Every structure is written in C-alpha cells, then in structure tokens.
PDB file of C-alpha atoms in Angstrom:
ATOM      1  CA  MET A   1      55.369 125.756  74.229  1.00  0.00           C
ATOM      2  CA  ASN A   2      52.957 123.684  74.275  1.00  0.00           C
ATOM      3  CA  ILE A   3      49.633 122.908  74.508  1.00  0.00           C
ATOM      4  CA  TYR A   4      49.241 121.554  77.882  1.00  0.00           C
ATOM      5  CA  ASP A   5      50.928 124.568  78.826  1.00  0.00           C
ATOM      6  CA  ILE A   6      49.416 127.462  76.933  1.00  0.00           C
ATOM      7  CA  LEU A   7      46.534 125.280  78.777  1.00  0.00           C
ATOM      8  CA  ARG A   8      47.809 126.232  82.384  1.00  0.00           C
ATOM      9  CA  LYS A   9      48.926 129.718  81.409  1.00  0.00           C
ATOM     10  CA  ILE A  10      44.787 130.019  81.049  1.00  0.00           C
ATOM     11  CA  LYS A  11      43.996 128.618  84.066  1.00  0.00           C
ATOM     12  CA  ILE A  12      46.241 130.391  86.333  1.00  0.00           C
ATOM     13  CA  ASP A  13      45.336 134.091  84.562  1.00  0.00           C
ATOM     14  CA  PHE A  14      41.308 132.869  84.920  1.00  0.00           C
ATOM     15  CA  ASP A  15      41.622 131.777  88.225  1.00  0.00           C
ATOM     16  CA  SER A  16      44.083 133.783  89.407  1.00  0.00           C
ATOM     17  CA  ALA A  17      41.751 137.448  87.769  1.00  0.00           C
ATOM     18  CA  ILE A  18      38.591 136.120  89.322  1.00  0.00           C
ATOM     19  CA  LEU A  19      40.313 134.964  93.567  1.00  0.00           C
ATOM     20  CA  SER A  20      41.601 138.127  93.342  1.00  0.00           C
ATOM     21  CA  ALA A  21      39.568 140.404  91.616  1.00  0.00           C
ATOM     22  CA  GLN A  22      42.197 142.408  90.276  1.00  0.00           C
ATOM     23  CA  PHE A  23      44.102 142.752  86.562  1.00  0.00           C
ATOM     24  CA  ASN A  24      46.968 143.732  86.310  1.00  0.00           C
ATOM     25  CA  GLY A  25      47.300 145.713  88.930  1.00  0.00           C
ATOM     26  CA  LYS A  26      44.317 147.025  89.202  1.00  0.00           C
ATOM     27  CA  SER A  27      41.275 146.071  91.786  1.00  0.00           C
ATOM     28  CA  TYR A  28      37.900 145.528  90.493  1.00  0.00           C
ATOM     29  CA  ALA A  29      34.703 144.993  92.320  1.00  0.00           C
ATOM     30  CA  ASN A  30      34.534 141.809  92.105  1.00  0.00           C
ATOM     31  CA  GLY A  31      35.916 138.672  90.666  1.00  0.00           C
ATOM     32  CA  ASN A  32      33.354 138.795  87.163  1.00  0.00           C
ATOM     33  CA  LYS A  33      34.908 142.037  86.878  1.00  0.00           C
ATOM     34  CA  ALA A  34      37.575 141.099  87.333  1.00  0.00           C
ATOM     35  CA  LYS A  35      37.351 138.502  84.084  1.00  0.00           C
ATOM     36  CA  ALA A  36      36.069 140.591  81.991  1.00  0.00           C
ATOM     37  CA  ALA A  37      38.854 142.989  81.005  1.00  0.00           C
ATOM     38  CA  LEU A  38      40.944 140.241  81.795  1.00  0.00           C
ATOM     39  CA  ILE A  39      38.964 138.707  78.481  1.00  0.00           C
ATOM     40  CA  CYS A  40      38.872 142.402  76.948  1.00  0.00           C
ATOM     41  CA  SER A  41      42.771 142.994  77.139  1.00  0.00           C
ATOM     42  CA  GLN A  42      43.092 139.904  75.156  1.00  0.00           C
ATOM     43  CA  ARG A  43      46.092 138.494  77.133  1.00  0.00           C
ATOM     44  CA  ILE A  44      44.441 134.824  76.925  1.00  0.00           C
ATOM     45  CA  ILE A  45      42.380 134.119  73.400  1.00  0.00           C
ATOM     46  CA  ASN A  46      46.881 135.458  72.077  1.00  0.00           C
ATOM     47  CA  TYR A  47      48.717 133.114  74.086  1.00  0.00           C
ATOM     48  CA  ILE A  48      46.641 130.305  71.026  1.00  0.00           C
ATOM     49  CA  HIS A  49      47.948 132.963  69.007  1.00  0.00           C
ATOM     50  CA  GLU A  50      51.438 132.410  69.571  1.00  0.00           C
ATOM     51  CA  PHE A  51      50.893 128.987  69.844  1.00  0.00           C
ATOM     52  CA  ILE A  52      49.131 128.176  66.379  1.00  0.00           C
ATOM     53  CA  LYS A  53      52.365 131.181  64.827  1.00  0.00           C
ATOM     54  CA  ASN A  54      54.459 129.054  66.551  1.00  0.00           C
ATOM     55  CA  GLU A  55      52.784 125.657  64.747  1.00  0.00           C
ATOM     56  CA  PHE A  56      52.915 127.016  61.170  1.00  0.00           C
ATOM     57  CA  LYS A  57      56.895 128.267  61.939  1.00  0.00           C
ATOM     58  CA  ARG A  58      57.201 124.221  62.836  1.00  0.00           C
ATOM     59  CA  CYS A  59      55.710 123.601  59.912  1.00  0.00           C
ATOM     60  CA  GLY A  60      58.613 125.466  57.649  1.00  0.00           C
ATOM     61  CA  VAL A  61      56.113 128.704  56.595  1.00  0.00           C
ATOM     62  CA  PRO A  62      58.608 131.383  57.222  1.00  0.00           C
ATOM     63  CA  PRO A  63      58.510 133.536  60.207  1.00  0.00           C
ATOM     64  CA  GLN A  64      58.625 136.391  57.252  1.00  0.00           C
ATOM     65  CA  MET A  65      54.957 135.108  56.481  1.00  0.00           C
ATOM     66  CA  ILE A  66      53.650 134.740  59.642  1.00  0.00           C
ATOM     67  CA  PHE A  67      51.075 138.295  60.233  1.00  0.00           C
ATOM     68  CA  PRO A  68      51.081 139.529  63.573  1.00  0.00           C
ATOM     69  CA  PRO A  69      54.949 138.471  63.372  1.00  0.00           C
ATOM     70  CA  ILE A  70      55.385 135.766  65.728  1.00  0.00           C
ATOM     71  CA  GLY A  71      55.174 137.245  69.691  1.00  0.00           C
ATOM     72  CA  THR A  72      53.140 140.764  68.246  1.00  0.00           C
ATOM     73  CA  SER A  73      50.055 141.521  68.410  1.00  0.00           C
ATOM     74  CA  LYS A  74      49.513 143.607  65.602  1.00  0.00           C
ATOM     75  CA  PRO A  75      49.469 144.628  63.084  1.00  0.00           C
ATOM     76  CA  GLU A  76      46.448 142.239  61.653  1.00  0.00           C
ATOM     77  CA  ILE A  77      44.989 141.541  58.645  1.00  0.00           C
ATOM     78  CA  LYS A  78      42.237 142.778  56.842  1.00  0.00           C
ATOM     79  CA  ILE A  79      40.863 140.877  54.414  1.00  0.00           C
ATOM     80  CA  LYS A  80      37.911 142.246  52.407  1.00  0.00           C
ATOM     81  CA  GLY A  81      34.825 139.340  52.223  1.00  0.00           C
ATOM     82  CA  PHE A  82      31.422 139.475  50.388  1.00  0.00           C
ATOM     83  CA  LEU A  83      29.847 140.952  53.590  1.00  0.00           C
ATOM     84  CA  LYS A  84      32.484 142.788  55.534  1.00  0.00           C
ATOM     85  CA  SER A  85      36.163 143.350  56.173  1.00  0.00           C
ATOM     86  CA  LYS A  86      37.550 141.350  59.706  1.00  0.00           C
ATOM     87  CA  ASN A  87      41.150 141.148  60.581  1.00  0.00           C
ATOM     88  CA  GLN A  88      42.736 138.284  61.013  1.00  0.00           C
ATOM     89  CA  ASP A  89      43.919 136.643  64.282  1.00  0.00           C
ATOM     90  CA  VAL A  90      46.468 134.652  62.675  1.00  0.00           C
ATOM     91  CA  ALA A  91      47.166 134.777  58.082  1.00  0.00           C
ATOM     92  CA  ILE A  92      50.375 133.486  55.962  1.00  0.00           C
ATOM     93  CA  ILE A  93      50.915 135.552  53.547  1.00  0.00           C
ATOM     94  CA  PRO A  94      53.397 134.911  50.486  1.00  0.00           C
ATOM     95  CA  LEU A  95      56.154 136.195  50.534  1.00  0.00           C
ATOM     96  CA  GLU A  96      55.831 138.072  46.968  1.00  0.00           C
ATOM     97  CA  ARG A  97      52.251 139.445  47.777  1.00  0.00           C
ATOM     98  CA  LEU A  98      54.165 141.150  51.198  1.00  0.00           C
ATOM     99  CA  ILE A  99      55.593 144.141  48.798  1.00  0.00           C
ATOM    100  CA  PRO A 100      52.114 145.399  48.575  1.00  0.00           C
ATOM    101  CA  LEU A 101      51.855 145.553  52.317  1.00  0.00           C
ATOM    102  CA  ALA A 102      54.657 147.160  53.808  1.00  0.00           C
ATOM    103  CA  ASN A 103      52.791 149.760  50.958  1.00  0.00           C
ATOM    104  CA  THR A 104      49.872 149.576  53.383  1.00  0.00           C
ATOM    105  CA  MET A 105      47.575 147.974  50.097  1.00  0.00           C
ATOM    106  CA  LEU A 106      44.566 146.501  51.143  1.00  0.00           C
ATOM    107  CA  PRO A 107      45.097 142.192  51.287  1.00  0.00           C
ATOM    108  CA  GLU A 108      42.285 140.906  48.770  1.00  0.00           C
ATOM    109  CA  LEU A 109      43.771 137.624  48.698  1.00  0.00           C
ATOM    110  CA  GLU A 110      42.585 134.792  48.375  1.00  0.00           C
ATOM    111  CA  GLN A 111      46.613 133.026  48.888  1.00  0.00           C
ATOM    112  CA  ILE A 112      46.405 134.799  52.061  1.00  0.00           C
ATOM    113  CA  LEU A 113      45.632 131.121  54.755  1.00  0.00           C
ATOM    114  CA  CYS A 114      43.687 132.851  57.939  1.00  0.00           C
ATOM    115  CA  VAL A 115      43.031 131.409  61.242  1.00  0.00           C
ATOM    116  CA  ASN A 116      40.867 132.541  63.485  1.00  0.00           C
ATOM    117  CA  ILE A 117      41.417 131.392  67.666  1.00  0.00           C
ATOM    118  CA  ARG A 118      38.337 132.076  69.880  1.00  0.00           C
ATOM    119  CA  SER A 119      37.098 131.120  73.024  1.00  0.00           C
ATOM    120  CA  GLN A 120      34.182 130.364  75.471  1.00  0.00           C
ATOM    121  CA  LEU A 121      34.888 129.240  79.254  1.00  0.00           C
ATOM    122  CA  SER A 122      31.965 130.563  80.969  1.00  0.00           C
ATOM    123  CA  SER A 123      28.308 131.138  80.027  1.00  0.00           C
ATOM    124  CA  LEU A 124      28.653 129.277  76.914  1.00  0.00           C
ATOM    125  CA  SER A 125      25.405 126.874  77.224  1.00  0.00           C
ATOM    126  CA  LYS A 126      23.032 129.847  77.014  1.00  0.00           C
ATOM    127  CA  ASN A 127      25.297 131.481  74.545  1.00  0.00           C
ATOM    128  CA  ILE A 128      26.277 128.316  71.726  1.00  0.00           C
ATOM    129  CA  ASP A 129      23.883 129.984  69.254  1.00  0.00           C
ATOM    130  CA  THR A 130      25.188 133.100  68.783  1.00  0.00           C
ATOM    131  CA  LEU A 131      28.508 132.215  68.866  1.00  0.00           C
ATOM    132  CA  TYR A 132      28.531 129.565  66.206  1.00  0.00           C
ATOM    133  CA  GLU A 133      26.437 132.325  64.046  1.00  0.00           C
ATOM    134  CA  ARG A 134      29.761 134.321  63.578  1.00  0.00           C
ATOM    135  CA  THR A 135      31.585 131.367  63.690  1.00  0.00           C
ATOM    136  CA  PHE A 136      29.842 129.793  61.088  1.00  0.00           C
ATOM    137  CA  ALA A 137      30.417 133.133  59.154  1.00  0.00           C
ATOM    138  CA  GLU A 138      32.823 133.502  59.839  1.00  0.00           C
ATOM    139  CA  PRO A 139      34.149 131.933  56.887  1.00  0.00           C
ATOM    140  CA  LEU A 140      31.008 131.978  54.533  1.00  0.00           C
ATOM    141  CA  ASN A 141      31.949 135.527  54.885  1.00  0.00           C
ATOM    142  CA  LEU A 142      35.675 135.005  52.625  1.00  0.00           C
ATOM    143  CA  HIS A 143      34.886 131.826  50.483  1.00  0.00           C
ATOM    144  CA  LEU A 144      32.698 133.791  48.673  1.00  0.00           C
ATOM    145  CA  SER A 145      34.893 136.154  47.362  1.00  0.00           C
ATOM    146  CA  TYR A 146      37.498 133.657  47.464  1.00  0.00           C
ATOM    147  CA  PRO A 147      36.813 130.559  46.984  1.00  0.00           C
ATOM    148  CA  ASN A 148      40.378 128.344  47.130  1.00  0.00           C
ATOM    149  CA  GLN A 149      40.956 130.320  50.335  1.00  0.00           C
ATOM    150  CA  CYS A 150      42.232 128.473  52.496  1.00  0.00           C
ATOM    151  CA  LEU A 151      40.855 129.293  56.360  1.00  0.00           C
ATOM    152  CA  GLY A 152      40.429 127.240  59.159  1.00  0.00           C
ATOM    153  CA  GLU A 153      38.784 127.748  63.094  1.00  0.00           C
ATOM    154  CA  VAL A 154      40.647 127.237  66.846  1.00  0.00           C
ATOM    155  CA  TYR A 155      38.252 126.733  69.222  1.00  0.00           C
ATOM    156  CA  LEU A 156      38.823 126.530  72.722  1.00  0.00           C
ATOM    157  CA  ILE A 157      36.013 125.455  74.877  1.00  0.00           C
ATOM    158  CA  PRO A 158      35.023 123.763  78.575  1.00  0.00           C
ATOM    159  CA  THR A 159      34.441 120.491  79.842  1.00  0.00           C
ATOM    160  CA  HIS A 160      32.874 122.092  82.621  1.00  0.00           C
ATOM    161  CA  GLU A 161      32.282 126.348  82.140  1.00  0.00           C
ATOM    162  CA  TYR A 162      32.918 128.926  85.253  1.00  0.00           C
ATOM    163  CA  ASP A 163      30.826 129.332  86.908  1.00  0.00           C
ATOM    164  CA  ASP A 164      30.056 133.813  87.013  1.00  0.00           C
ATOM    165  CA  LYS A 165      27.310 133.401  89.977  1.00  0.00           C
ATOM    166  CA  ALA A 166      30.559 132.580  91.812  1.00  0.00           C
ATOM    167  CA  MET A 167      32.663 134.885  89.853  1.00  0.00           C
ATOM    168  CA  LEU A 168      30.575 138.151  91.397  1.00  0.00           C
ATOM    169  CA  GLN A 169      31.796 136.222  95.507  1.00  0.00           C
ATOM    170  CA  ASN A 170      35.486 135.750  94.018  1.00  0.00           C
ATOM    171  CA  ARG A 171      35.214 131.843  93.704  1.00  0.00           C
ATOM    172  CA  VAL A 172      35.754 129.476  91.406  1.00  0.00           C
ATOM    173  CA  ILE A 173      32.991 127.385  90.647  1.00  0.00           C
ATOM    174  CA  TYR A 174      32.372 125.140  88.070  1.00  0.00           C
ATOM    175  CA  LYS A 175      29.399 124.286  86.739  1.00  0.00           C
ATOM    176  CA  SER A 176      28.080 120.569  85.617  1.00  0.00           C
ATOM    177  CA  VAL A 177      29.007 118.509  82.341  1.00  0.00           C
ATOM    178  CA  SER A 178      28.663 120.781  79.221  1.00  0.00           C
ATOM    179  CA  LYS A 179      26.610 119.450  76.539  1.00  0.00           C
ATOM    180  CA  ILE A 180      30.378 117.994  75.171  1.00  0.00           C
ATOM    181  CA  GLU A 181      28.702 115.956  71.862  1.00  0.00           C
ATOM    182  CA  ASN A 182      25.962 118.628  70.682  1.00  0.00           C
ATOM    183  CA  TYR A 183      29.422 120.471  69.743  1.00  0.00           C
ATOM    184  CA  ILE A 184      31.880 117.888  68.208  1.00  0.00           C
ATOM    185  CA  GLN A 185      28.189 117.744  65.903  1.00  0.00           C
ATOM    186  CA  LEU A 186      28.497 121.320  65.486  1.00  0.00           C
ATOM    187  CA  PHE A 187      31.445 121.996  64.362  1.00  0.00           C
ATOM    188  CA  GLN A 188      32.240 118.923  62.798  1.00  0.00           C
ATOM    189  CA  ALA A 189      29.107 120.039  60.160  1.00  0.00           C
ATOM    190  CA  ILE A 190      31.520 123.045  59.333  1.00  0.00           C
ATOM    191  CA  ASN A 191      34.934 121.127  59.201  1.00  0.00           C
ATOM    192  CA  ASN A 192      36.416 120.379  56.307  1.00  0.00           C
ATOM    193  CA  ARG A 193      36.075 121.679  53.367  1.00  0.00           C
ATOM    194  CA  ARG A 194      37.711 120.341  49.652  1.00  0.00           C
ATOM    195  CA  ASP A 195      35.303 121.365  47.433  1.00  0.00           C
ATOM    196  CA  THR A 196      35.906 124.363  46.437  1.00  0.00           C
ATOM    197  CA  ASN A 197      32.752 125.213  44.201  1.00  0.00           C
ATOM    198  CA  LYS A 198      31.217 124.612  47.612  1.00  0.00           C
ATOM    199  CA  ASP A 199      30.534 124.519  51.727  1.00  0.00           C
ATOM    200  CA  GLU A 200      31.492 128.336  52.176  1.00  0.00           C
ATOM    201  CA  PHE A 201      29.870 127.501  54.758  1.00  0.00           C
ATOM    202  CA  LYS A 202      33.118 125.043  55.548  1.00  0.00           C
ATOM    203  CA  TYR A 203      36.544 125.932  57.002  1.00  0.00           C
ATOM    204  CA  GLU A 204      39.650 123.397  55.177  1.00  0.00           C
ATOM    205  CA  ARG A 205      40.663 122.692  58.147  1.00  0.00           C
ATOM    206  CA  VAL A 206      38.405 123.180  62.440  1.00  0.00           C
ATOM    207  CA  CYS A 207      40.320 122.963  65.883  1.00  0.00           C
ATOM    208  CA  LEU A 208      38.790 122.327  68.693  1.00  0.00           C
ATOM    209  CA  LEU A 209      39.680 121.930  71.569  1.00  0.00           C
ATOM    210  CA  ILE A 210      37.710 120.287  74.899  1.00  0.00           C
ATOM    211  CA  ALA A 211      39.583 121.148  78.110  1.00  0.00           C
ATOM    212  CA  ASP A 212      39.169 120.099  81.569  1.00  0.00           C
ATOM    213  CA  PHE A 213      40.428 124.077  83.683  1.00  0.00           C
ATOM    214  CA  ARG A 214      39.038 121.916  86.863  1.00  0.00           C
ATOM    215  CA  GLN A 215      43.293 119.711  87.347  1.00  0.00           C
ATOM    216  CA  GLU A 216      45.621 122.115  87.851  1.00  0.00           C
ATOM    217  CA  THR A 217      47.228 121.354  84.026  1.00  0.00           C
ATOM    218  CA  PRO A 218      44.203 121.121  82.262  1.00  0.00           C
ATOM    219  CA  LYS A 219      43.169 118.233  80.822  1.00  0.00           C
ATOM    220  CA  LEU A 220      42.856 118.342  77.080  1.00  0.00           C
ATOM    221  CA  TYR A 221      40.696 115.661  74.782  1.00  0.00           C
ATOM    222  CA  ASN A 222      41.672 114.902  71.630  1.00  0.00           C
ATOM    223  CA  SER A 223      39.830 111.320  71.384  1.00  0.00           C
ATOM    224  CA  MET A 224      35.805 110.379  71.515  1.00  0.00           C
ATOM    225  CA  GLU A 225      37.118 107.644  73.776  1.00  0.00           C
ATOM    226  CA  GLU A 226      39.301 109.140  76.814  1.00  0.00           C
ATOM    227  CA  LEU A 227      35.591 111.823  76.303  1.00  0.00           C
ATOM    228  CA  LYS A 228      33.645 108.590  76.257  1.00  0.00           C
ATOM    229  CA  ASN A 229      35.643 106.994  80.449  1.00  0.00           C
ATOM    230  CA  SER A 230      36.075 109.979  81.818  1.00  0.00           C
ATOM    231  CA  ASN A 231      31.811 110.644  81.321  1.00  0.00           C
ATOM    232  CA  LEU A 232      31.864 113.692  79.798  1.00  0.00           C
ATOM    233  CA  VAL A 233      29.435 111.989  76.719  1.00  0.00           C
ATOM    234  CA  PRO A 234      27.385 109.021  76.022  1.00  0.00           C
ATOM    235  CA  GLN A 235      28.593 105.451  75.474  1.00  0.00           C
ATOM    236  CA  ASN A 236      26.531 105.117  72.756  1.00  0.00           C
ATOM    237  CA  SER A 237      27.450 108.249  71.263  1.00  0.00           C
ATOM    238  CA  THR A 238      28.756 108.194  66.819  1.00  0.00           C
ATOM    239  CA  VAL A 239      30.292 111.865  66.560  1.00  0.00           C
ATOM    240  CA  SER A 240      33.552 112.185  65.904  1.00  0.00           C
ATOM    241  CA  LEU A 241      36.572 114.130  66.946  1.00  0.00           C
ATOM    242  CA  GLU A 242      38.190 112.291  63.522  1.00  0.00           C
ATOM    243  CA  ASN A 243      39.539 115.829  61.692  1.00  0.00           C
ATOM    244  CA  LEU A 244      38.792 117.848  64.944  1.00  0.00           C
ATOM    245  CA  THR A 245      42.043 118.059  67.350  1.00  0.00           C
ATOM    246  CA  ILE A 246      45.361 120.123  67.517  1.00  0.00           C
ATOM    247  CA  LYS A 247      46.704 116.623  65.934  1.00  0.00           C
ATOM    248  CA  ASN A 248      48.181 117.885  62.667  1.00  0.00           C
ATOM    249  CA  PHE A 249      46.082 120.910  62.715  1.00  0.00           C
ATOM    250  CA  ALA A 250      48.691 123.467  60.646  1.00  0.00           C
ATOM    251  CA  GLU A 251      49.886 120.712  59.286  1.00  0.00           C
ATOM    252  CA  ASP A 252      45.874 119.475  57.546  1.00  0.00           C
ATOM    253  CA  LEU A 253      46.082 123.363  56.831  1.00  0.00           C
ATOM    254  CA  LEU A 254      49.695 123.653  54.504  1.00  0.00           C
ATOM    255  CA  ALA A 255      48.962 120.500  52.610  1.00  0.00           C
ATOM    256  CA  ILE A 256      45.587 121.785  51.290  1.00  0.00           C
ATOM    257  CA  TYR A 257      46.277 125.013  50.690  1.00  0.00           C
ATOM    258  CA  ALA A 258      50.143 123.027  48.971  1.00  0.00           C
ATOM    259  CA  GLU A 259      47.400 121.114  46.866  1.00  0.00           C
ATOM    260  CA  ARG A 260      45.397 123.909  45.910  1.00  0.00           C
ATOM    261  CA  PHE A 261      48.335 127.069  45.146  1.00  0.00           C
ATOM    262  CA  GLY A 262      51.023 125.000  44.596  1.00  0.00           C
ATOM    263  CA  GLN A 263      53.838 123.249  47.020  1.00  0.00           C
ATOM    264  CA  ASP A 264      56.287 125.688  47.027  1.00  0.00           C
ATOM    265  CA  ILE A 265      54.171 128.678  48.229  1.00  0.00           C
ATOM    266  CA  ILE A 266      54.655 129.437  51.509  1.00  0.00           C
ATOM    267  CA  ALA A 267      58.100 127.465  52.286  1.00  0.00           C
TER     268      ALA A 267
END
C-alpha cells in the first residue's frame, strides 16, 4: 500500500465519522465528537505507522527487528530519556538486543532507531506552538541521554484544515490555506542532524507530509514548485522541502544509522 492509499483511507475514515456522527458502531452527539473518538482510537495514525514499518521492511530491515511488529500496535518499546520514559511509535532493534527485550528488560540503548509519528488535521493553527514544542522536546529528551541515537519524525498536516465548528453540524468544511510556509520553516529547523556532539533538539530525519484532503484522493505535495503552482506558499518563498518529504525517508535514516553503528547492524 503506497502513501496515497494511506491518505485516502485517512480521509474516508475522517469524513465518515464527521458526516455520520458515528464511529465503530457507536453514535455520538455530533461529528466533532465522533471525530474525537476516531482519533482517540489511534486508527488513523496507525495507518501511517504500518506504512513506515513496511518502508523499513522494503529497505531490507528484517521484520523481526521492527516494533511493534508489522500488522500490530503492540508492544511499543519504551525508552528512558533524560527527562522521561516514552513509548516509541516505531522502533528498530538490532537482533542481538531481542533476548533482553524478550525478558522485559527496559532497552536503554542508543542503537535503537526510533520514529515518532503524528498528525493534525484540525485545530492546527491555534495549536501549532504547543505541537511544535512537543515535537522539539522528543529528540532533545533522547539525544541528551543517547547522543548517537538515530531519530525520525513523520508529521501529517493538511493544506486546508478541517473546520471544527462545521463538524458540530456533521458537515465537512475546510478552512482557508494553512500557514504552510511557516510549518516548513519550523520543521526544517529541527531536521537533518549530523553532528552527534550538538543539536540534540534535532531529528536525524523529518518527514513533513503536506496533503490536500479536499480531493477524493488527497494530493501529497513533494516540492516547493508544486506548492507554489497551487498558490499554497508565496511565489517568492525561499524555504525548502529538501530532505523533508517522504521520498527516501527510510533510506536516509538507515544510511545515517549505518554510518554511526556499522552497515550490518540492522540488515
């Protein structure tokens, strides 16, 4: 299943919950409540989890190294960082570390490759500061304890966010263009960490999925040229999507990992 199939499944589930005010066989007071139940169920975000896990498998990572295992949402691997312990959305653990894991020992090793996955389809503009602070804090928490650890982030945002007020009336309405240029600039600032002696707040690789959900099959933007042609960013914008799209996301993380720990650790 490719990323466009994933985005279409997300749209179908999201729109259906809003329009019907129902989710998983249960009726809710309005579409907004049903949408909230859908999000809490983790169904939407798990679509992306599975896509990322299969991307690593496609790149040659043995499935037995991928946690949670492909097709399941548990067990998530909890890693203790500088400030707190947190379950990792997708983790790749070298085979030699599977024995202590099986004995339920808490893995605290920087050789575990981790990817966090998030999405925000509504209430994006008013929550961006809080969302960004959380995103910023995740690599800092782990890199302060494990400077060499390879960390990835996948974040799905809409070109036009869903209107929460319309959901109260079981309607799918989209707001005006999101501040796409700002988001690109923010996420580039925490992308592409290469020096393990500094920039603990950065991820080794970030993927910012920018999708237009107004279309039956959501359009995914993979270049600044596409965004400019759709008038989603100013024509004179100087921000860049380089190394910020889904293209080669898994490959890039694995290449950085190989540079730090060796070519054969997770192959």
